[in-house]
Structure formats: C-alpha cells, structure tokens
Amino acid sequence: MDAATKLCGVVGHPVAHSLSPAIHNAALRHDKRNAVYLAFDVLPDEFATFVDGMRAAGAVGLNVTIPHKRAAAEVCDVLDEQAHQVGAVNTIVFTDGKASGHNTDVAGVTAAVKEIGPIEPDATALVIGAGGAGRAAAWALAAMVKEVWVANRTAARAEKLRSSIGRTAKVIPWREVPTAAASVDVIVHATSVGLEGDEAILGPYELQKAKRCGVLLDLVYGPDETPLVREARRVGIASADGLMMLVHQAAAAYELFWGSPAPAAVMRRAAAGMARPG
Ligand code: NAP
C-alpha cells in the first residue's frame, strides 16, 4: 500500500462474517491493482455520514449489505434500473463526486440460475421469500421466464412485490408453497430458513413431487451443502446454493468498480476457501 492505493469495501452491521473482502482482495491481487477492499461495521444512524465520508475520501465504491441496502438507495444520486426495481442498492460507485447505486444481486441470481441449467422462456418460476434477496430474485426471473410466482410468510410483502413486477407475477399463499413447487420449472429459495441447522423450506416429499423443476437455487449457503440443495440433488434436480450467486454478484460489482472483466474463477476459489475451508 502507498499514497496512491485505491479504497473500496463492504459496509454492513454486522459485517465481520462477510466473505466479500476475501473475494474482492483475491481479485485485486490477481489483477495487480494498487487497491484494498475493507469491511466497515457501521450503525444505521451513521450510514449516510459514512457514505459521504467515503465519497469525500475518494473511494472507488462500496458494497452494501444488511441492514443498509434500502438506505443506500436513498443516499445515491442516481440508481440503475435494477436498483430502482428492487428498491435497494448493494453496490455504490463514486464517480466525479457522485454516487450511483446498483443492485448486482439481480445479475447474481440471473447468472447463477443460468449456470445451474437451461431455462425455457415460457417457464414458470417460484420465488420463496420476498425480502431483499427475494425481490432481487423475482426481478431477475421476471426477465427470464414467462411467469413468476411469489410466496412469502408475510403475505403483504409478497403482494407488494407482485404489484411492482406487474402482470407476469402472481402471489402464492404461503401454505400452498409445497403444491406450487410441483408445478414450476424453476425454484429460488430466498428466505432465511436453513441458515442454521437442518431445516429446509421444502422437504424430501415435496421435492420428490417437483417433477417439472429442472433448476433450483437456494440463496442460503454455509460450510456444507444446504439441506434443500442436498435433497434436491438426491431427487435429480440441478441445484446450487447461495455461494454461486454470491460470487456472481461480487463479479458484477467488481466490473462496476474497475470497468474491466472480473477474474471470476479467482473470486470463486476465494469464496469457496473461506466458506468451506479444508
Ligand atoms: P430479509 O430482507 O430480512 O428477508 C428475510 C426473508 O426470510 C423474508 O422473506 C422473511 O419473511 C423470510 N423468513 C425469515 N424467517 C422465516 C421463517 N422462519 N419462515 C419463513 N420465512 C422466513 O433478508 P434477505 O436479505 O432477503 O435474505 C434472505 C436470505 O437470502 C438469507 O438467507 C440470506 O443469507 C440470503 N442471501 C444470500 C445472498 C447471496 O449472495 N447468496 C444475498 C442476499 C441474501 P417475512 O417477510 O415473513 O419476515
């Protein structure tokens, strides 16, 4: 590091668990950039001041994680289409003193789903969850399939997402998720269920009945295969957990920061090494 070292990082609260520094610093080293990517634990009350400070300090950009993604949309001078649709920003780029807000979670879901398997344009997709990740997933799928079904434990949140997407989306009542899973081509799980322990949003019986489903993405990830991915693979559904999306959204953010292609394979190895050591 020297006086010309460029600064970027991730801001969240808490943020100590974030894999983003390992992923981005591996890419920066690979590309021999004189830059560093740090993690900043910032309280919600101090978020706007922090972003102003980073802008004043000449930082290249920031990734934004829980709980600041909505606040980030408020502090940016301009939003791209995805950030505007989702109503949340996970990447801020500072250019000539202006902050532009992006949502690379959308690109992350799109790329991950495509990597898992082919999807026909007349497909139907089920998104389980309508929080920040569920919104990004639903918008990503709305551009890829004919119809997006959204289910959320709190129905009002699913309805809000449906109405923002429009007529290609429909709400599935929470209790009908297992039945709906049997009628769709793509399933994206975007709730916090499965983050800890062995709980899965769909059990072996429901996955066994999901005969049409050719692609399943679980946004949750951990040191091992998630229970949902394990069961889906057991019944022959092509699946991946959230690490794949994490790397794709990070690669999209890197490209926004640096204006050049991301070394995706390097980033993937760094993520896997941190999430699943040994
Ligand atoms: P969020 O905005 O807080 O939303 C949480 C979602 O989980 C809501 O849909 C919530 O439903 C639902 N939920 C929580 N507990 C539940 C339960 N016991 N039963 C049923 N539904 C429950 O969080 P988020 O940012 O969307 O994150 C959601 C998940 O995606 C997390 O597991 C997170 O780690 C993962 N994620 C992964 C990536 C990646 O790159 N792989 C990126 C972002 C997020 P209600 O509305 O009813 O509360």
GROMACS .gro file of C-alpha atoms and ligand atoms in nm:
model
  326
    1MET     CA    1   0.000   0.000   0.000
    2ASP     CA    2   0.115   0.355  -0.064
    3ALA     CA    3  -0.029   0.703  -0.112
    4ALA     CA    4  -0.189   0.600  -0.441
    5THR     CA    5  -0.369   0.291  -0.305
    6LYS     CA    6  -0.735   0.298  -0.402
    7LEU     CA    7  -1.003   0.219  -0.144
    8CYS     CA    8  -1.324   0.017  -0.164
    9GLY     CA    9  -1.509  -0.213   0.072
   10VAL     CA   10  -1.830  -0.352   0.213
   11VAL     CA   11  -2.048  -0.173   0.469
   12GLY     CA   12  -2.293  -0.357   0.693
   13HIS     CA   13  -2.387  -0.422   1.054
   14PRO     CA   14  -2.265  -0.674   1.150
   15VAL     CA   15  -2.013  -0.737   0.877
   16ALA     CA   16  -1.739  -0.950   1.034
   17HIS     CA   17  -1.882  -1.266   0.872
   18SER     CA   18  -1.870  -1.117   0.518
   19LEU     CA   19  -1.683  -1.312   0.250
   20SER     CA   20  -1.664  -1.004   0.026
   21PRO     CA   21  -1.318  -0.885   0.145
   22ALA     CA   22  -1.165  -1.227   0.069
   23ILE     CA   23  -1.338  -1.246  -0.271
   24HIS     CA   24  -1.252  -0.891  -0.383
   25ASN     CA   25  -0.897  -0.881  -0.244
   26ALA     CA   26  -0.818  -1.207  -0.425
   27ALA     CA   27  -0.936  -1.045  -0.749
   28LEU     CA   28  -0.742  -0.723  -0.681
   29ARG     CA   29  -0.423  -0.921  -0.615
   30HIS     CA   30  -0.478  -1.129  -0.927
   31ASP     CA   31  -0.525  -0.816  -1.141
   32LYS     CA   32  -0.226  -0.647  -0.968
   33ARG     CA   33  -0.432  -0.341  -0.879
   34ASN     CA   34  -0.296  -0.099  -0.621
   35ALA     CA   35  -0.619  -0.116  -0.419
   36VAL     CA   36  -0.759  -0.256  -0.098
   37TYR     CA   37  -1.109  -0.380  -0.006
   38LEU     CA   38  -1.205  -0.346   0.362
   39ALA     CA   39  -1.509  -0.428   0.578
   40PHE     CA   40  -1.682  -0.141   0.763
   41ASP     CA   41  -1.921  -0.210   1.052
   42VAL     CA   42  -2.147   0.097   1.056
   43LEU     CA   43  -2.464   0.158   1.260
   44PRO     CA   44  -2.778   0.256   1.068
   45ASP     CA   45  -2.779   0.608   1.220
   46GLU     CA   46  -2.430   0.669   1.085
   47PHE     CA   47  -2.474   0.517   0.740
   48ALA     CA   48  -2.539   0.839   0.543
   49THR     CA   49  -2.246   1.017   0.712
   50PHE     CA   50  -2.022   0.719   0.638
   51VAL     CA   51  -2.112   0.719   0.267
   52ASP     CA   52  -2.043   1.094   0.247
   53GLY     CA   53  -1.706   1.038   0.414
   54MET     CA   54  -1.611   0.763   0.168
   55ARG     CA   55  -1.714   0.984  -0.121
   56ALA     CA   56  -1.505   1.272   0.018
   57ALA     CA   57  -1.209   1.037   0.070
   58GLY     CA   58  -1.213   0.946  -0.299
   59ALA     CA   59  -1.314   0.581  -0.251
   60VAL     CA   60  -1.386   0.385  -0.570
   61GLY     CA   61  -1.703   0.231  -0.437
   62LEU     CA   62  -1.881   0.026  -0.175
   63ASN     CA   63  -2.075  -0.292  -0.146
   64VAL     CA   64  -2.370  -0.260   0.088
   65THR     CA   65  -2.518  -0.539   0.296
   66ILE     CA   66  -2.777  -0.590   0.572
   67PRO     CA   67  -2.926  -0.366   0.711
   68HIS     CA   68  -2.831  -0.077   0.480
   69LYS     CA   69  -2.946  -0.180   0.131
   70ARG     CA   70  -3.264   0.030   0.136
   71ALA     CA   71  -3.095   0.329   0.297
   72ALA     CA   72  -2.827   0.308   0.027
   73ALA     CA   73  -3.093   0.365  -0.238
   74GLU     CA   74  -3.184   0.690  -0.058
   75VAL     CA   75  -2.832   0.832  -0.041
   76CYS     CA   76  -2.734   0.771  -0.405
   77ASP     CA   77  -2.756   1.050  -0.664
   78VAL     CA   78  -2.873   0.808  -0.936
   79LEU     CA   79  -2.996   0.448  -0.942
   80ASP     CA   80  -2.965   0.197  -1.224
   81GLU     CA   81  -3.271   0.006  -1.347
   82GLN     CA   82  -3.220  -0.297  -1.120
   83ALA     CA   83  -3.167  -0.088  -0.806
   84HIS     CA   84  -3.476   0.112  -0.892
   85GLN     CA   85  -3.686  -0.203  -0.949
   86VAL     CA   86  -3.572  -0.380  -0.633
   87GLY     CA   87  -3.578  -0.060  -0.425
   88ALA     CA   88  -3.240  -0.148  -0.278
   89VAL     CA   89  -2.873  -0.090  -0.357
   90ASN     CA   90  -2.591  -0.338  -0.291
   91THR     CA   91  -2.319  -0.155  -0.487
   92ILE     CA   92  -2.233   0.215  -0.483
   93VAL     CA   93  -1.982   0.357  -0.733
   94PHE     CA   94  -1.833   0.702  -0.675
   95THR     CA   95  -1.759   0.895  -0.994
   96ASP     CA   96  -1.669   1.267  -1.002
   97GLY     CA   97  -1.820   1.317  -0.655
   98LYS     CA   98  -2.150   1.148  -0.747
   99ALA     CA   99  -2.278   0.820  -0.602
  100SER     CA  100  -2.450   0.582  -0.842
  101GLY     CA  101  -2.648   0.292  -0.694
  102HIS     CA  102  -2.667  -0.055  -0.845
  103ASN     CA  103  -2.817  -0.389  -0.747
  104THR     CA  104  -2.585  -0.667  -0.860
  105ASP     CA  105  -2.790  -0.925  -0.665
  106VAL     CA  106  -3.017  -0.927  -0.972
  107ALA     CA  107  -2.725  -1.009  -1.203
  108GLY     CA  108  -2.605  -1.260  -0.941
  109VAL     CA  109  -2.932  -1.453  -0.946
  110THR     CA  110  -2.955  -1.435  -1.326
  111ALA     CA  111  -2.603  -1.573  -1.375
  112ALA     CA  112  -2.642  -1.841  -1.107
  113VAL     CA  113  -2.973  -1.968  -1.245
  114LYS     CA  114  -2.825  -1.981  -1.598
  115GLU     CA  115  -2.520  -2.165  -1.469
  116ILE     CA  116  -2.734  -2.431  -1.299
  117GLY     CA  117  -2.924  -2.522  -1.613
  118PRO     CA  118  -3.111  -2.411  -1.923
  119ILE     CA  119  -3.443  -2.230  -1.881
  120GLU     CA  120  -3.709  -2.201  -2.148
  121PRO     CA  121  -3.863  -1.854  -2.200
  122ASP     CA  122  -4.212  -1.999  -2.139
  123ALA     CA  123  -4.106  -2.139  -1.799
  124THR     CA  124  -4.271  -2.066  -1.466
  125ALA     CA  125  -4.054  -1.982  -1.164
  126LEU     CA  126  -4.138  -1.991  -0.793
  127VAL     CA  127  -3.958  -1.746  -0.565
  128ILE     CA  128  -3.996  -1.832  -0.196
  129GLY     CA  129  -3.931  -1.518   0.009
  130ALA     CA  130  -3.997  -1.151  -0.058
  131GLY     CA  131  -3.727  -0.977   0.145
  132GLY     CA  132  -3.435  -0.804  -0.025
  133ALA     CA  133  -3.298  -1.123  -0.178
  134GLY     CA  134  -3.644  -1.242  -0.284
  135ARG     CA  135  -3.712  -0.911  -0.457
  136ALA     CA  136  -3.384  -0.931  -0.649
  137ALA     CA  137  -3.458  -1.293  -0.745
  138ALA     CA  138  -3.812  -1.215  -0.860
  139TRP     CA  139  -3.692  -0.925  -1.079
  140ALA     CA  140  -3.412  -1.137  -1.223
  141LEU     CA  141  -3.656  -1.416  -1.312
  142ALA     CA  142  -3.918  -1.177  -1.448
  143ALA     CA  143  -3.670  -1.102  -1.728
  144MET     CA  144  -3.606  -1.471  -1.798
  145VAL     CA  145  -3.936  -1.662  -1.770
  146LYS     CA  146  -4.300  -1.622  -1.863
  147GLU     CA  147  -4.446  -1.612  -1.512
  148VAL     CA  148  -4.301  -1.557  -1.165
  149TRP     CA  149  -4.487  -1.691  -0.862
  150VAL     CA  150  -4.400  -1.526  -0.531
  151ALA     CA  151  -4.468  -1.672  -0.187
  152ASN     CA  152  -4.380  -1.513   0.144
  153ARG     CA  153  -4.466  -1.591   0.507
  154THR     CA  154  -4.596  -1.234   0.541
  155ALA     CA  155  -4.843  -1.212   0.254
  156ALA     CA  156  -4.844  -0.832   0.228
  157ARG     CA  157  -4.478  -0.831   0.132
  158ALA     CA  158  -4.540  -1.084  -0.147
  159GLU     CA  159  -4.832  -0.876  -0.272
  160LYS     CA  160  -4.618  -0.561  -0.278
  161LEU     CA  161  -4.356  -0.739  -0.486
  162ARG     CA  162  -4.617  -0.881  -0.721
  163SER     CA  163  -4.772  -0.543  -0.784
  164SER     CA  164  -4.433  -0.385  -0.855
  165ILE     CA  165  -4.349  -0.651  -1.117
  166GLY     CA  166  -4.695  -0.647  -1.274
  167ARG     CA  167  -4.899  -0.895  -1.469
  168THR     CA  168  -4.624  -1.156  -1.520
  169ALA     CA  169  -4.619  -1.218  -1.144
  170LYS     CA  170  -4.865  -1.382  -0.908
  171VAL     CA  171  -4.883  -1.445  -0.534
  172ILE     CA  172  -4.898  -1.797  -0.396
  173PRO     CA  173  -5.038  -1.831  -0.043
  174TRP     CA  174  -4.767  -1.945   0.200
  175ARG     CA  175  -4.940  -2.272   0.288
  176GLU     CA  176  -4.955  -2.361  -0.083
  177VAL     CA  177  -4.578  -2.349  -0.141
  178PRO     CA  178  -4.539  -2.730  -0.143
  179THR     CA  179  -4.817  -2.771  -0.401
  180ALA     CA  180  -4.686  -2.485  -0.615
  181ALA     CA  181  -4.337  -2.640  -0.615
  182ALA     CA  182  -4.481  -2.937  -0.804
  183SER     CA  183  -4.596  -2.714  -1.093
  184VAL     CA  184  -4.294  -2.495  -1.169
  185ASP     CA  185  -3.978  -2.525  -1.379
  186VAL     CA  186  -3.752  -2.315  -1.156
  187ILE     CA  187  -3.740  -2.270  -0.778
  188VAL     CA  188  -3.543  -1.998  -0.599
  189HIS     CA  189  -3.541  -2.009  -0.221
  190ALA     CA  190  -3.482  -1.664  -0.069
  191THR     CA  191  -3.585  -1.683   0.297
  192SER     CA  192  -3.358  -1.718   0.598
  193VAL     CA  193  -3.482  -2.074   0.664
  194GLY     CA  194  -3.187  -2.313   0.658
  195LEU     CA  195  -2.931  -2.052   0.760
  196GLU     CA  196  -2.882  -2.253   1.077
  197GLY     CA  197  -2.940  -2.618   1.138
  198ASP     CA  198  -3.101  -2.880   0.924
  199GLU     CA  199  -3.430  -2.709   0.844
  200ALA     CA  200  -3.533  -2.687   0.476
  201ILE     CA  201  -3.816  -2.488   0.320
  202LEU     CA  202  -3.918  -2.792   0.112
  203GLY     CA  203  -3.875  -3.146   0.243
  204PRO     CA  204  -3.785  -3.467   0.057
  205TYR     CA  205  -4.152  -3.550  -0.006
  206GLU     CA  206  -4.225  -3.213  -0.171
  207LEU     CA  207  -3.907  -3.223  -0.379
  208GLN     CA  208  -3.989  -3.575  -0.493
  209LYS     CA  209  -4.315  -3.434  -0.633
  210ALA     CA  210  -4.144  -3.141  -0.806
  211LYS     CA  211  -4.111  -3.339  -1.130
  212ARG     CA  212  -4.120  -3.034  -1.360
  213CYS     CA  213  -3.845  -2.850  -1.177
  214GLY     CA  214  -3.513  -2.851  -1.364
  215VAL     CA  215  -3.334  -2.570  -1.177
  216LEU     CA  216  -3.322  -2.494  -0.805
  217LEU     CA  217  -3.121  -2.212  -0.647
  218ASP     CA  218  -3.101  -2.186  -0.268
  219LEU     CA  219  -2.973  -1.839  -0.175
  220VAL     CA  220  -2.866  -1.971   0.164
  221TYR     CA  221  -2.511  -2.103   0.194
  222GLY     CA  222  -2.289  -2.242   0.464
  223PRO     CA  223  -1.989  -2.461   0.527
  224ASP     CA  224  -2.176  -2.761   0.385
  225GLU     CA  225  -2.431  -2.822   0.113
  226THR     CA  226  -2.764  -2.683   0.244
  227PRO     CA  227  -3.036  -2.937   0.332
  228LEU     CA  228  -3.251  -2.805   0.045
  229VAL     CA  229  -2.975  -2.849  -0.215
  230ARG     CA  230  -2.883  -3.190  -0.074
  231GLU     CA  231  -3.241  -3.318  -0.106
  232ALA     CA  232  -3.295  -3.157  -0.447
  233ARG     CA  233  -2.983  -3.323  -0.586
  234ARG     CA  234  -3.089  -3.654  -0.436
  235VAL     CA  235  -3.407  -3.646  -0.647
  236GLY     CA  236  -3.217  -3.533  -0.957
  237ILE     CA  237  -3.291  -3.157  -0.963
  238ALA     CA  238  -2.992  -2.950  -1.081
  239SER     CA  239  -2.922  -2.719  -0.786
  240ALA     CA  240  -2.676  -2.478  -0.627
  241ASP     CA  241  -2.656  -2.291  -0.300
  242GLY     CA  242  -2.605  -1.918  -0.244
  243LEU     CA  243  -2.228  -1.924  -0.280
  244MET     CA  244  -2.270  -1.932  -0.657
  245MET     CA  245  -2.488  -1.621  -0.651
  246LEU     CA  246  -2.255  -1.450  -0.404
  247VAL     CA  247  -1.962  -1.487  -0.643
  248HIS     CA  248  -2.165  -1.372  -0.946
  249GLN     CA  249  -2.291  -1.059  -0.767
  250ALA     CA  250  -1.936  -0.985  -0.648
  251ALA     CA  251  -1.802  -1.022  -1.004
  252ALA     CA  252  -2.068  -0.781  -1.132
  253ALA     CA  253  -1.975  -0.530  -0.857
  254TYR     CA  254  -1.603  -0.565  -0.938
  255GLU     CA  255  -1.676  -0.481  -1.301
  256LEU     CA  256  -1.867  -0.170  -1.192
  257PHE     CA  257  -1.582  -0.061  -0.961
  258TRP     CA  258  -1.297  -0.117  -1.206
  259GLY     CA  259  -1.456  -0.108  -1.552
  260SER     CA  260  -1.294  -0.433  -1.659
  261PRO     CA  261  -1.392  -0.802  -1.651
  262ALA     CA  262  -1.368  -0.972  -1.312
  263PRO     CA  263  -1.140  -1.275  -1.263
  264ALA     CA  264  -1.441  -1.490  -1.176
  265ALA     CA  265  -1.253  -1.817  -1.125
  266VAL     CA  266  -1.017  -1.648  -0.875
  267MET     CA  267  -1.315  -1.500  -0.688
  268ARG     CA  268  -1.491  -1.835  -0.680
  269ARG     CA  269  -1.189  -2.011  -0.534
  270ALA     CA  270  -1.151  -1.741  -0.268
  271ALA     CA  271  -1.520  -1.767  -0.170
  272ALA     CA  272  -1.513  -2.145  -0.151
  273GLY     CA  273  -1.190  -2.139   0.051
  274MET     CA  274  -1.345  -1.907   0.311
  275ALA     CA  275  -1.693  -2.063   0.325
  276ARG     CA  276  -1.579  -2.422   0.314
  277PRO     CA  277  -1.226  -2.435   0.446
  278GLY     CA  278  -1.044  -2.763   0.407
  279NAP     P1  279  -3.463  -1.009   0.458
  279NAP     O1  280  -3.481  -0.893   0.369
  279NAP     O2  281  -3.452  -0.988   0.606
  279NAP     O3  282  -3.583  -1.113   0.430
  279NAP     C1  283  -3.594  -1.232   0.503
  279NAP     C2  284  -3.690  -1.324   0.432
  279NAP     O4  285  -3.693  -1.450   0.502
  279NAP     C3  286  -3.834  -1.273   0.430
  279NAP     O5  287  -3.897  -1.323   0.313
  279NAP     C4  288  -3.891  -1.339   0.557
  279NAP     O6  289  -4.031  -1.350   0.555
  279NAP     C5  290  -3.829  -1.475   0.545
  279NAP     N1  291  -3.824  -1.550   0.670
  279NAP     C6  292  -3.744  -1.526   0.778
  279NAP     N2  293  -3.766  -1.620   0.873
  279NAP     C7  294  -3.860  -1.705   0.823
  279NAP     C8  295  -3.925  -1.822   0.873
  279NAP     N3  296  -3.895  -1.871   0.994
  279NAP     N4  297  -4.015  -1.884   0.795
  279NAP     C9  298  -4.045  -1.835   0.672
  279NAP     N5  299  -3.989  -1.725   0.618
  279NAP    C10  300  -3.897  -1.660   0.694
  279NAP     O7  301  -3.330  -1.091   0.419
  279NAP     P2  302  -3.269  -1.111   0.273
  279NAP     O8  303  -3.160  -1.015   0.250
  279NAP     O9  304  -3.382  -1.118   0.175
  279NAP    O10  305  -3.201  -1.256   0.288
  279NAP    C11  306  -3.278  -1.373   0.277
  279NAP    C12  307  -3.185  -1.494   0.260
  279NAP    O11  308  -3.108  -1.480   0.140
  279NAP    C13  309  -3.084  -1.510   0.373
  279NAP    O12  310  -3.068  -1.646   0.397
  279NAP    C14  311  -2.957  -1.451   0.317
  279NAP    O13  312  -2.841  -1.509   0.374
  279NAP    C15  313  -2.970  -1.492   0.170
  279NAP     N6  314  -2.895  -1.403   0.079
  279NAP    C16  315  -2.798  -1.459   0.004
  279NAP    C17  316  -2.726  -1.381  -0.084
  279NAP    C18  317  -2.620  -1.446  -0.168
  279NAP    O14  318  -2.540  -1.376  -0.232
  279NAP     N7  319  -2.616  -1.576  -0.173
  279NAP    C19  320  -2.752  -1.244  -0.097
  279NAP    C20  321  -2.853  -1.189  -0.018
  279NAP    C21  322  -2.923  -1.270   0.071
  279NAP     P3  323  -4.122  -1.237   0.627
  279NAP    O15  324  -4.136  -1.127   0.526
  279NAP    O16  325  -4.249  -1.306   0.656
  279NAP    O17  326  -4.050  -1.193   0.751
   0.00000   0.00000   0.00000
